[in-house]
mmCIF file of C-alpha atoms in Angstrom:
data_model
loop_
_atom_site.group_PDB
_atom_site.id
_atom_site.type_symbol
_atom_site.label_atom_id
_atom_site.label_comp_id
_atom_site.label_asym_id
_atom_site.label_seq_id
_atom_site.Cartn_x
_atom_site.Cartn_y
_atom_site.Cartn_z
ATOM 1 C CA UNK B 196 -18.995 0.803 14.851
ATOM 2 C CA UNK B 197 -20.613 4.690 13.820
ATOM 3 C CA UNK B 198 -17.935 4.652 11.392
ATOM 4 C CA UNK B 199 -18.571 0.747 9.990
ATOM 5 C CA UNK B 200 -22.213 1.610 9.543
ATOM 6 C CA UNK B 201 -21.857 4.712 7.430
ATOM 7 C CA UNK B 202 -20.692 1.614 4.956
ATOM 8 C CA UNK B 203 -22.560 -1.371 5.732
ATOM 9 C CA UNK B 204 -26.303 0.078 6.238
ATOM 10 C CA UNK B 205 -29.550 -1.217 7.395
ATOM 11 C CA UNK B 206 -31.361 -0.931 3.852
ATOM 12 C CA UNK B 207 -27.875 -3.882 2.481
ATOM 13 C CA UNK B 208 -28.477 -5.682 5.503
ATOM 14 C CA UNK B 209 -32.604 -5.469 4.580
ATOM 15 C CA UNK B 210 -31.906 -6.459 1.087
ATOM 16 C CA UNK B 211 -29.774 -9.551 2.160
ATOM 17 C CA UNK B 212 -32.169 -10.482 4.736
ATOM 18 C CA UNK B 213 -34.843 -10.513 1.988
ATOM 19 C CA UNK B 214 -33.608 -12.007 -0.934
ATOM 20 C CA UNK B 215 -31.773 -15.118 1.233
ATOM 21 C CA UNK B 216 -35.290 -16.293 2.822
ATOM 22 C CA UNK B 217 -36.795 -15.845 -0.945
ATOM 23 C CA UNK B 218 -34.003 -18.323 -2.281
ATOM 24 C CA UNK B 219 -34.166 -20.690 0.929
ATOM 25 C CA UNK B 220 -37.664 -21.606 -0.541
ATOM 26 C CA UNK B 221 -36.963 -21.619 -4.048
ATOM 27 C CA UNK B 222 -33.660 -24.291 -3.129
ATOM 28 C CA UNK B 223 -35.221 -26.238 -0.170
ATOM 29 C CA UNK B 224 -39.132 -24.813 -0.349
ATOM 30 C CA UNK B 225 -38.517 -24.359 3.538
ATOM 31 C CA UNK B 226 -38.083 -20.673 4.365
ATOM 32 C CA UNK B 227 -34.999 -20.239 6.184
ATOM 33 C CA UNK B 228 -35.719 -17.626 8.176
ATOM 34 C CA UNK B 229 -32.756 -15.572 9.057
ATOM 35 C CA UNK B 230 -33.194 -12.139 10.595
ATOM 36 C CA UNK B 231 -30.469 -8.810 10.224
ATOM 37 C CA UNK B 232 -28.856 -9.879 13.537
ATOM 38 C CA UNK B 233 -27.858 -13.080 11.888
ATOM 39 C CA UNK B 234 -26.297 -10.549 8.916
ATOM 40 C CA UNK B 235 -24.461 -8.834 11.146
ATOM 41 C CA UNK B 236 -23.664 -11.754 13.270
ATOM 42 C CA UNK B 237 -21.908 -13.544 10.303
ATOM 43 C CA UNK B 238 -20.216 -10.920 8.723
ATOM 44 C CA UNK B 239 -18.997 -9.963 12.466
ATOM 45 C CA UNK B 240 -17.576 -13.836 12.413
ATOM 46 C CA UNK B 241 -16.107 -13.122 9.384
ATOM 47 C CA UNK B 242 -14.176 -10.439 10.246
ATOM 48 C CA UNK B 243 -13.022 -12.215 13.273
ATOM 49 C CA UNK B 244 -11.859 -14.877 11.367
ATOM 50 C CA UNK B 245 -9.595 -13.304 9.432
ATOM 51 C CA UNK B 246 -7.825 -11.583 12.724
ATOM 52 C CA UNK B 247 -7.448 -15.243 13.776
ATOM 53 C CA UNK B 248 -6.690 -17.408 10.967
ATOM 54 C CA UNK B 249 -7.045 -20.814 10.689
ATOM 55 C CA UNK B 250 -6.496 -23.949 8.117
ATOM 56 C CA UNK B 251 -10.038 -24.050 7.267
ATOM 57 C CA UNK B 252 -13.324 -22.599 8.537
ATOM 58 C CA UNK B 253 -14.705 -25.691 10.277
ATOM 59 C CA UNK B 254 -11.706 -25.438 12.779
ATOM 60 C CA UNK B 255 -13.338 -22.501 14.605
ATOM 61 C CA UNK B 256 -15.637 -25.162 16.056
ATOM 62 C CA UNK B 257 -13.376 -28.123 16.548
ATOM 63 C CA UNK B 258 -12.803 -28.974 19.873
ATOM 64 C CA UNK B 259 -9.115 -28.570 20.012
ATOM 65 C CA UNK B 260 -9.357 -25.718 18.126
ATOM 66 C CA UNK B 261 -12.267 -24.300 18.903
ATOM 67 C CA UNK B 262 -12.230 -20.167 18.756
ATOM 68 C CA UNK B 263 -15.174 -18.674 21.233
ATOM 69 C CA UNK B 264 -15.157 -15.420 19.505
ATOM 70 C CA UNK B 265 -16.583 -17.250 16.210
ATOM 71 C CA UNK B 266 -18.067 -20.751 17.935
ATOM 72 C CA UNK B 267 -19.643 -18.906 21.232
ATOM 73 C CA UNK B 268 -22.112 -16.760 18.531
ATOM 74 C CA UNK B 269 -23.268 -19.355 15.817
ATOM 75 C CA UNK B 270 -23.560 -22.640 15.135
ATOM 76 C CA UNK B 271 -21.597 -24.715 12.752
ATOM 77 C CA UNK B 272 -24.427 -26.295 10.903
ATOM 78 C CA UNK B 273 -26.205 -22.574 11.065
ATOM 79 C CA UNK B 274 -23.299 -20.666 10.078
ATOM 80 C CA UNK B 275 -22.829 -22.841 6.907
ATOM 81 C CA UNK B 276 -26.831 -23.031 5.982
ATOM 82 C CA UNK B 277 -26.507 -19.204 6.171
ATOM 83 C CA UNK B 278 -23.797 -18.927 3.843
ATOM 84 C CA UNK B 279 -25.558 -21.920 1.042
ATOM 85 C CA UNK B 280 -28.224 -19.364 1.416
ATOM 86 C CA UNK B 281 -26.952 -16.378 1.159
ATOM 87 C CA UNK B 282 -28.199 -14.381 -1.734
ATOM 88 C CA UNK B 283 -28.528 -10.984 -3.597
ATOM 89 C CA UNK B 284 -31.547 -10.867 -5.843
ATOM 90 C CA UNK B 285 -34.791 -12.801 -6.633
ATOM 91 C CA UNK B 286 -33.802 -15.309 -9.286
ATOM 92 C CA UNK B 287 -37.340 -15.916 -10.695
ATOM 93 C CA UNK B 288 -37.930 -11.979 -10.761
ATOM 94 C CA UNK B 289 -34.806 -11.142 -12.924
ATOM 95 C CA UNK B 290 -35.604 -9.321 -16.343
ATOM 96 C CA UNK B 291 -33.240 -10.628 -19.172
ATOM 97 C CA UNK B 292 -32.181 -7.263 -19.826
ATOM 98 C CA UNK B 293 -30.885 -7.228 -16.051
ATOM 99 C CA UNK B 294 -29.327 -10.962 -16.576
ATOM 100 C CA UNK B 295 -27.645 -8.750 -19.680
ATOM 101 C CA UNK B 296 -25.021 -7.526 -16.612
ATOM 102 C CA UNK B 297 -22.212 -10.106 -15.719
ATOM 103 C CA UNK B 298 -22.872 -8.534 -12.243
ATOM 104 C CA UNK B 299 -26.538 -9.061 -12.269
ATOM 105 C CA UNK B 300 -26.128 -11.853 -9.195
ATOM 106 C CA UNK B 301 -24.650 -8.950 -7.107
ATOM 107 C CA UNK B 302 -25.758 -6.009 -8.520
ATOM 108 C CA UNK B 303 -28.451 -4.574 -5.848
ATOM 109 C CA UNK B 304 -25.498 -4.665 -3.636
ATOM 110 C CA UNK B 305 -22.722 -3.234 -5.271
ATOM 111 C CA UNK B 306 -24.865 -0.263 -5.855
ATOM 112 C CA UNK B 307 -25.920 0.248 -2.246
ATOM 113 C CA UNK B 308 -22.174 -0.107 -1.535
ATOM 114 C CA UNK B 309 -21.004 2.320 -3.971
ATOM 115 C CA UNK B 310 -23.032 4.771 -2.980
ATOM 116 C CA UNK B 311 -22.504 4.627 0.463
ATOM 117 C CA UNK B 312 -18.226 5.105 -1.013
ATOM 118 C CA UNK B 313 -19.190 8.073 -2.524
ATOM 119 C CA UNK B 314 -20.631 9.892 0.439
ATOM 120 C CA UNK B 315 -16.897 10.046 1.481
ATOM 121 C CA UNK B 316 -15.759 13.726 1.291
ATOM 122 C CA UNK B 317 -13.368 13.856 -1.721
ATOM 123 C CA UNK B 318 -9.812 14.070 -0.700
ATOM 124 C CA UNK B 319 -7.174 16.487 -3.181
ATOM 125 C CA UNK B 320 -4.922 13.813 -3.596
ATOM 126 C CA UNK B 321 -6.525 10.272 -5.307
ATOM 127 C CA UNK B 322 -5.256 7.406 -7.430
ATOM 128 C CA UNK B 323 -6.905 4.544 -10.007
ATOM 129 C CA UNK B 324 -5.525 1.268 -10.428
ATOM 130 C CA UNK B 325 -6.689 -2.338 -10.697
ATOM 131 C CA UNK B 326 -7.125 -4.490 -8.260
ATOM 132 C CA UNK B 327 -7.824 -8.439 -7.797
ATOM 133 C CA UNK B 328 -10.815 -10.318 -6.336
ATOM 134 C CA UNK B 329 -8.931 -13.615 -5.441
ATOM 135 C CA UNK B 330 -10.724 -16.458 -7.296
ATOM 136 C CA UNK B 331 -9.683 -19.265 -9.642
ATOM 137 C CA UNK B 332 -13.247 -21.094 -9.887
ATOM 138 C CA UNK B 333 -14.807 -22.077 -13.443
ATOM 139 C CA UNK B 334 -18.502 -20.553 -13.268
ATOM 140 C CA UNK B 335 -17.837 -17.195 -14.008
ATOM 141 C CA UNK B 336 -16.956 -15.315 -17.065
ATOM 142 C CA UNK B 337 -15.470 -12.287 -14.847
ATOM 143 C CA UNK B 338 -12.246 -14.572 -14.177
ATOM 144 C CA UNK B 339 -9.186 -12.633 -15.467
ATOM 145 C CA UNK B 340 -5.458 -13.156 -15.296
ATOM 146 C CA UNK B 341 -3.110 -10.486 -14.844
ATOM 147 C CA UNK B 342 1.165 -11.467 -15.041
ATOM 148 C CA UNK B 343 2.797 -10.336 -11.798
ATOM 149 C CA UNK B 344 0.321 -10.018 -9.315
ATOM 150 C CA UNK B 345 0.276 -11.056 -5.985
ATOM 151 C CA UNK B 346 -3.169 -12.939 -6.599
ATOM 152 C CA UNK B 347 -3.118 -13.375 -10.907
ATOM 153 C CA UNK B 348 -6.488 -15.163 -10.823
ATOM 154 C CA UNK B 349 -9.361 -13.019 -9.736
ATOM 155 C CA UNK B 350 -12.096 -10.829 -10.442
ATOM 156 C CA UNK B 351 -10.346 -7.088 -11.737
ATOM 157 C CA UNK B 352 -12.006 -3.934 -9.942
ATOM 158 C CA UNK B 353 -11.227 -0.750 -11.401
ATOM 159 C CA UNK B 354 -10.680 1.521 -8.100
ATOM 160 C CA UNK B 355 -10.242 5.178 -6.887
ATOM 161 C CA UNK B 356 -8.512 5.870 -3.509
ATOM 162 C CA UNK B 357 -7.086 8.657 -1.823
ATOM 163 C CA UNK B 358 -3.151 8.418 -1.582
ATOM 164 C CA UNK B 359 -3.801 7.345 2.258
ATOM 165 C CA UNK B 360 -6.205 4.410 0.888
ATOM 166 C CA UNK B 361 -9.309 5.212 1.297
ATOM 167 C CA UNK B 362 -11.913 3.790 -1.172
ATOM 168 C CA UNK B 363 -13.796 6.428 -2.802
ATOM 169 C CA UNK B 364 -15.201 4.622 -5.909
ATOM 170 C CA UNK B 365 -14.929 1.527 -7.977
ATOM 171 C CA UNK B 366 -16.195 -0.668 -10.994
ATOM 172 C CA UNK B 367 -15.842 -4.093 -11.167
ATOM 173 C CA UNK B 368 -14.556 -4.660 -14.580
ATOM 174 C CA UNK B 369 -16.984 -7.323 -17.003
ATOM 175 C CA UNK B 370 -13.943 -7.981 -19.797
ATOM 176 C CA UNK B 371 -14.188 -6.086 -23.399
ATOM 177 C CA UNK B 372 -17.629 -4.220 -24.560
ATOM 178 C CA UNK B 373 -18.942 -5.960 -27.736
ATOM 179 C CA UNK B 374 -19.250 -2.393 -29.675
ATOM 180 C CA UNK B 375 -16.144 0.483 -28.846
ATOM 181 C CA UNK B 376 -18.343 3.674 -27.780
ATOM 182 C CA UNK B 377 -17.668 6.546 -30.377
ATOM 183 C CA UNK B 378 -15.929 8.988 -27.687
ATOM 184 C CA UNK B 379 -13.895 5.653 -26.411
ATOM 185 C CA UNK B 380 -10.698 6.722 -26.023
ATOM 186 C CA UNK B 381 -9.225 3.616 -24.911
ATOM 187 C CA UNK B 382 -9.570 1.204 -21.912
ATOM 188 C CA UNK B 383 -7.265 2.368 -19.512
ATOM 189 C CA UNK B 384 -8.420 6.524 -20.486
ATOM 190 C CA UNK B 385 -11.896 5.458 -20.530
ATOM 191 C CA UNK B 386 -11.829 4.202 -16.582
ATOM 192 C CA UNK B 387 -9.914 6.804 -15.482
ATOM 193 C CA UNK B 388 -12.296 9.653 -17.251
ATOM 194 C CA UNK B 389 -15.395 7.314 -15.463
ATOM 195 C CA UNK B 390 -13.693 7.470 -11.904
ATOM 196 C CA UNK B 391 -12.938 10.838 -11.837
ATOM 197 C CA UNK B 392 -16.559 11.529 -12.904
ATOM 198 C CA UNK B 393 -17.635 11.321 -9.237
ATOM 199 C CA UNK B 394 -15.615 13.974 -7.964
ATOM 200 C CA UNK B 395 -17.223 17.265 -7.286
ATOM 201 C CA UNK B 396 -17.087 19.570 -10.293
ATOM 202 C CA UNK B 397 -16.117 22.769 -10.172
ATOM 203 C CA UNK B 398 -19.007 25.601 -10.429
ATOM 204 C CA UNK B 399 -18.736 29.092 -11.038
ATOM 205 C CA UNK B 400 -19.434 30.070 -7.999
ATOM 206 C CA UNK B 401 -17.079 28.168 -6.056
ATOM 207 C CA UNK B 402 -13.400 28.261 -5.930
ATOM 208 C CA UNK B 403 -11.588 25.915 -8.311
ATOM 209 C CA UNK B 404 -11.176 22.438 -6.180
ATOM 210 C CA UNK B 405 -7.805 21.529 -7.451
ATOM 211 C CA UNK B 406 -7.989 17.624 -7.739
ATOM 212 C CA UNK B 407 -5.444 16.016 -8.639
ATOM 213 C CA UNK B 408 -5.324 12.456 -10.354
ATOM 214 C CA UNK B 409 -2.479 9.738 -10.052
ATOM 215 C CA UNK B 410 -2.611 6.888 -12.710
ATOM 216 C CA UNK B 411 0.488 4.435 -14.189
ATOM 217 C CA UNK B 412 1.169 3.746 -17.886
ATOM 218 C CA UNK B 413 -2.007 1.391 -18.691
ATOM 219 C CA UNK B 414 -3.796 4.401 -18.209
ATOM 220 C CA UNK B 415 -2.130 7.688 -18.902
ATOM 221 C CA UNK B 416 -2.375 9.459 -22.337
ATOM 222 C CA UNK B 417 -1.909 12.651 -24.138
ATOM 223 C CA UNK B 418 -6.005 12.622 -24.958
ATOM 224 C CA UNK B 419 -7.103 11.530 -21.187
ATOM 225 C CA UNK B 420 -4.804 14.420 -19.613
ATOM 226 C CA UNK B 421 -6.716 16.825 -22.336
ATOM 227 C CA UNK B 422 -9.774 15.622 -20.965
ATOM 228 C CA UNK B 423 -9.146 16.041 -17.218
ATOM 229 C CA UNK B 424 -7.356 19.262 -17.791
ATOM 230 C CA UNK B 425 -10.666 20.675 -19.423
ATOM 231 C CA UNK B 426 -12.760 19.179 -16.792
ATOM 232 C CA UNK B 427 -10.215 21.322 -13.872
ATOM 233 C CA UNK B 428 -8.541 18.143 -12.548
ATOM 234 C CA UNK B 429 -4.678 17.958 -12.687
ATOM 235 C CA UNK B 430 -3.229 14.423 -13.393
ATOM 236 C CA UNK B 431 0.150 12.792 -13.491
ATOM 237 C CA UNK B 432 1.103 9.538 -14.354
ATOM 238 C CA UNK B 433 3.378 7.188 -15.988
ATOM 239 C CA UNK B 434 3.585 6.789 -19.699
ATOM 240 C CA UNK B 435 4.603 4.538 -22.581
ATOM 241 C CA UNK B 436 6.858 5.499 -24.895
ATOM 242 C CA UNK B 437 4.629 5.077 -27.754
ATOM 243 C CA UNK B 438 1.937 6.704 -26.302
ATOM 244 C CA UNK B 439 4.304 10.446 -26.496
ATOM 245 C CA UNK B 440 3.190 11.188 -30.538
ATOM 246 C CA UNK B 441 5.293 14.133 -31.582
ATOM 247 C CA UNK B 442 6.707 14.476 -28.160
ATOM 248 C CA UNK B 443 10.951 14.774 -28.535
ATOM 249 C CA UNK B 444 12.803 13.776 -26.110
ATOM 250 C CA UNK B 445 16.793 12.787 -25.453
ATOM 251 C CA UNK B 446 16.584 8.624 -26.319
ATOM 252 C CA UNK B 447 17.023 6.288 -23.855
ATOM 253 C CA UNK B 448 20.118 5.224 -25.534
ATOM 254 C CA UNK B 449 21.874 8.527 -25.243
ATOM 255 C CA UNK B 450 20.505 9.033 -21.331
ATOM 256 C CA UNK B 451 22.240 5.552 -20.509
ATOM 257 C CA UNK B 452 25.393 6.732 -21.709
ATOM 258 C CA UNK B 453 25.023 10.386 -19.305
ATOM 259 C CA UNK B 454 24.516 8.205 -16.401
ATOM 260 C CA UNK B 455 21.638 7.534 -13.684
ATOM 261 C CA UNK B 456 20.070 10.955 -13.104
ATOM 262 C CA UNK B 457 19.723 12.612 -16.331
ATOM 263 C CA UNK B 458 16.815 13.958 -17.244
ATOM 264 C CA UNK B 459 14.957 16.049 -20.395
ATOM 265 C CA UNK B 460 11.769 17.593 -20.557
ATOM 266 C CA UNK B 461 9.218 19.171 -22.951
ATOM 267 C CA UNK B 462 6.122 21.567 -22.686
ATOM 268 C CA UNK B 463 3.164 21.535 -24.925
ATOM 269 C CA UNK B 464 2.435 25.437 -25.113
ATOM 270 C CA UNK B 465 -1.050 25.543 -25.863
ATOM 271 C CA UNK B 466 -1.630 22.820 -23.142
ATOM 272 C CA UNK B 467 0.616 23.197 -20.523
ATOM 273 C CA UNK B 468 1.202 19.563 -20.468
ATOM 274 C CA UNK B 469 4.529 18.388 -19.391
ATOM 275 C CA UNK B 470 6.468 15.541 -20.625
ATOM 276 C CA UNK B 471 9.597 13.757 -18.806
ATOM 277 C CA UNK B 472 12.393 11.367 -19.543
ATOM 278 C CA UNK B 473 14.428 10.214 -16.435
ATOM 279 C CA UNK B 474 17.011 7.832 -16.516
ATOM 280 C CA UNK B 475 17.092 5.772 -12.965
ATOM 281 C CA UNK B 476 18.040 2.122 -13.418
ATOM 282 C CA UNK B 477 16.125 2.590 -16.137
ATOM 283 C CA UNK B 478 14.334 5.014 -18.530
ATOM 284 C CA UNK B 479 10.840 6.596 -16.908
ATOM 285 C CA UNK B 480 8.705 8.693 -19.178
ATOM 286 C CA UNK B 481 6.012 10.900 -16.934
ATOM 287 C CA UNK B 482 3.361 13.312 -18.715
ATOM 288 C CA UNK B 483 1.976 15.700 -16.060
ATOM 289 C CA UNK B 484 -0.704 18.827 -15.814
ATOM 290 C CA UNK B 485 1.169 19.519 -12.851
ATOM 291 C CA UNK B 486 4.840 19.664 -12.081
ATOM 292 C CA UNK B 487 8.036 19.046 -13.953
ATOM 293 C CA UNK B 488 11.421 18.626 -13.752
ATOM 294 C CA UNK B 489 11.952 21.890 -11.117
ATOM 295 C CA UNK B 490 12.639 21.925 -8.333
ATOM 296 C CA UNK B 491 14.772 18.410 -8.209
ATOM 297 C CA UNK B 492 16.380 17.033 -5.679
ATOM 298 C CA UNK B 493 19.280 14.414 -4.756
ATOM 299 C CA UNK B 494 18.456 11.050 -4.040
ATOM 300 C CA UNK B 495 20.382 7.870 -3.332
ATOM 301 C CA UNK B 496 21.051 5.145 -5.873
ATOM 302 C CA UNK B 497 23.657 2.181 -5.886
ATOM 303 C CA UNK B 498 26.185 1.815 -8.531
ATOM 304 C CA UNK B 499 27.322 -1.343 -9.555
ATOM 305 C CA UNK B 500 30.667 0.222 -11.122
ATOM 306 C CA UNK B 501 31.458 1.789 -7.914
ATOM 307 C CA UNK B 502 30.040 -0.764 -5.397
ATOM 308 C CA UNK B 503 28.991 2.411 -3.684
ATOM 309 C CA UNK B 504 26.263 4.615 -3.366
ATOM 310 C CA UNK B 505 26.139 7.411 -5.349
ATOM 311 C CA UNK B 506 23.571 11.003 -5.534
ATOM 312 C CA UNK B 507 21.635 11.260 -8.555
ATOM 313 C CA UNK B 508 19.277 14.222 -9.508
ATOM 314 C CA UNK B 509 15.869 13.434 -9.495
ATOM 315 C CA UNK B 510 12.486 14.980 -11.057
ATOM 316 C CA UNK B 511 9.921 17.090 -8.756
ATOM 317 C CA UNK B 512 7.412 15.150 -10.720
ATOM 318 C CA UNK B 513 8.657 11.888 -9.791
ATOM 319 C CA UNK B 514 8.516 12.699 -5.828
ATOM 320 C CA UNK B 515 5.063 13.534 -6.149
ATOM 321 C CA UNK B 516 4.364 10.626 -8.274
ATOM 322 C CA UNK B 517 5.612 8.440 -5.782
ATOM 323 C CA UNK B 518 4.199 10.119 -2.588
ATOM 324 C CA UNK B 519 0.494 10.136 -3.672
ATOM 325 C CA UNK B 520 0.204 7.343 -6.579
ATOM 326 C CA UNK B 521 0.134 4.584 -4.093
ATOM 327 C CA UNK B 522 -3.433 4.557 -2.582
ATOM 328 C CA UNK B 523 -4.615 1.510 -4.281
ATOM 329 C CA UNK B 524 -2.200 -0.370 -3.092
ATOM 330 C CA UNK B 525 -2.199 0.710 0.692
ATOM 331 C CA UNK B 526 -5.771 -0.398 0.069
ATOM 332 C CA UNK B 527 -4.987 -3.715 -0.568
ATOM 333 C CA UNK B 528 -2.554 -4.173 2.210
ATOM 334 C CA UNK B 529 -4.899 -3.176 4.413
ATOM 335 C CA UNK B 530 -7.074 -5.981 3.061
ATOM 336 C CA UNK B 531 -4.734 -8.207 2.942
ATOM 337 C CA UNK B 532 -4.117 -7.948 6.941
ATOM 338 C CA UNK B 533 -7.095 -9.482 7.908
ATOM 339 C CA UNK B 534 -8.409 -11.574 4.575
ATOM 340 C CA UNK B 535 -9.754 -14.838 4.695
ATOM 341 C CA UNK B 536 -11.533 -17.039 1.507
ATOM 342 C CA UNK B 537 -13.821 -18.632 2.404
ATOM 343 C CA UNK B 538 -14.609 -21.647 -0.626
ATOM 344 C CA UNK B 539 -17.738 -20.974 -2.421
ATOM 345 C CA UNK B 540 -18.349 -22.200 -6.372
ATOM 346 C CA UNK B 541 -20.723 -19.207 -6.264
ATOM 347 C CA UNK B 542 -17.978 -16.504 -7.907
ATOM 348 C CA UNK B 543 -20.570 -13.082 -6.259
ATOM 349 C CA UNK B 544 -19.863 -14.551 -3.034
ATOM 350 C CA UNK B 545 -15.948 -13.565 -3.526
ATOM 351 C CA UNK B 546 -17.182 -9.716 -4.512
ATOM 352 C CA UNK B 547 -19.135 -9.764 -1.546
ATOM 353 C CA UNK B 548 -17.097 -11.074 1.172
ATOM 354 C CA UNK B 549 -14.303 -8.857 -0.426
ATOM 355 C CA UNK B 550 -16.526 -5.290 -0.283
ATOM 356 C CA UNK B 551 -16.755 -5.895 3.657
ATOM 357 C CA UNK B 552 -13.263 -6.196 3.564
ATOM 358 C CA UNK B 553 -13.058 -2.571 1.470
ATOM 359 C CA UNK B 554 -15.073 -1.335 4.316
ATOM 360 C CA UNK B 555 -12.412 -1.529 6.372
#
């Protein structure tokens, strides 16, 4: 509970208290009256919910399903006025310069939130990549679609974890700016170069810090690693072949003919930045501020031709790559372990419910 608190604090639980009795008279011109122990009670039910999972919320109160730890503290009819009510900011108050924000709905609380993630002391290892706010409602224009996913349809968050999954920072991504800033450069680069802003910097009278960022190919370039280099963080990540300008390297035609294992490498002299090729079951291209081919070491891989496993060489890069890139994702499967949507048309409902489950 000490530890739950350092994320969800009494000033969020003050600002949800205040701005739900505000719109309980602006909807119904009765003020609902709801307290912080009804906050915490609700989010507590919440939680408990998705530990015990059900077909739909109002089974929790049914009587031949009815689950005490979620029925015994609320109401039905209470617990579901709460949530109609629940709300973020003063409607009627709202500037249009702050309506200017997709995330203006939400926006009070994401910042309390964030800030509370960046109190977290800064671990060596961290990684950024996306990840997806479950939602497939029409009344929002954050709604994006990403191929492949286990949830496509959602609400993207640009993240930074440590490689054991602990949130450290995030932006919830609002689609394409209208005008490309003049130091832009590029999306992925760009979010990266924004994440890794809230790390500690290095000062001259401290020891260097060492971090070290992860990232896959829709964010690693040439420029960004330039960028974090200068700034005394050390990044690796995956790369697309398009993105290595001037960069020569043995073809992925040729490397298919050598077999699974081979690998080539080049250094950038003035940079120190290292460039890859690996051929696995297919070609990998890594750019790194950090390690290289040396030391490699033998790994397992099947061979169809043989029907047998066979040891292939692999990359030092590509073992750290893989030990410390996965944060993100250990994030989300922590998530995913106790998640439960709860049906709302109101699309800063899903951002909500889904910070208390980044708490976590």
């Amino acid at each position: 509970m000490h530890y739950f608190k350092n994320f969800l604090t009494d000033d969020m639980l003050e600002l949800i208290v205040k701005f739900t009795n505000e719109y309980s008279v602006e909807k119904s011109g009765k003020r609902f009256d709801t307290n912080k122990k009804e906050i915490q009670q609700i989010i507590g039910m919440f939680l408990r919910i998705g530990l015990a999972k059900m077909p739909g919320v109002k089974c929790y109160w049914e009587t031949d399903t009815r689950y005490d730890p979620v029925a015994g503290v609320m109401s039905r009819n209470r617990f579901q006025s709460l949530l109609s009510n629940l709300h973020f900011v003063n409607n009627n108050l709202a500037t249009n310069e702050e309506k200017s924000d997709k995330l203006w709905k939400i926006r009070p609380w994401l910042k309390l939130f964030r800030n509370n993630c960046l109190k977290v002391i800064a671990h060596e290892n961290n990684s950024i990549d996306e990840m997806m706010i479950p939602f497939k409602g029409k009344f929002s224009k954050l709604k994006q679609f990403i191929k492949g996913k286990p949830h496509p349809w959602g609400i993207k968050v640009w993240a930074r974890t440590s490689s054991a999954g602990m949130l450290c920072d995030f932006d919830v991504y609002q689609g394409k700016k209208d005008k490309k800033d003049a130091d832009s450069i590029g999306v992925g680069p760009d979010v990266v170069l924004q994440l890794s802003s809230t790390l500690p910097q290095n000062e001259l009278d401290k020891p260097s810090l060492n971090y070290k960022i992860f990232t896959d190919n829709f964010f690693t370039t040439l420029p960004l690693l330039e960028d974090l280099q200068k700034k005394g963080i050390h990044s690796t990540g995956t790369v697309r072949p398009n993105c290595l300008p001037g960069i020569l390297l043995d073809s992925e035609k040729n490397m298919k003919k050598k077999g699974c294992g081979t690998m080539d490498q080049c250094v950038e002299k003035s940079t120190n930045i290292v460039a890859v090729h690996w051929y696995d079951t297919k070609a990998v291209n890594m750019l790194s501020t950090l390690s290289g081919v040396e030391p490699s070491k033998t790994v397992n891989r099947f061979e169809k031709a043989k029907s047998a496993y066979v040891q292939v060489q692999q990359p030092a890069v590509i073992k750290l790559y893989n030990k410390s890139m996965g944060g993100v994702d250990l994030h989300n499967c922590f998530i995913d372990k106790h998640s439960f949507h709860i049906r709302s048309k109101r699309w800063y409902l899903y951002i909500f419910w889904q910070s208390i489950r980044m708490m976590f």
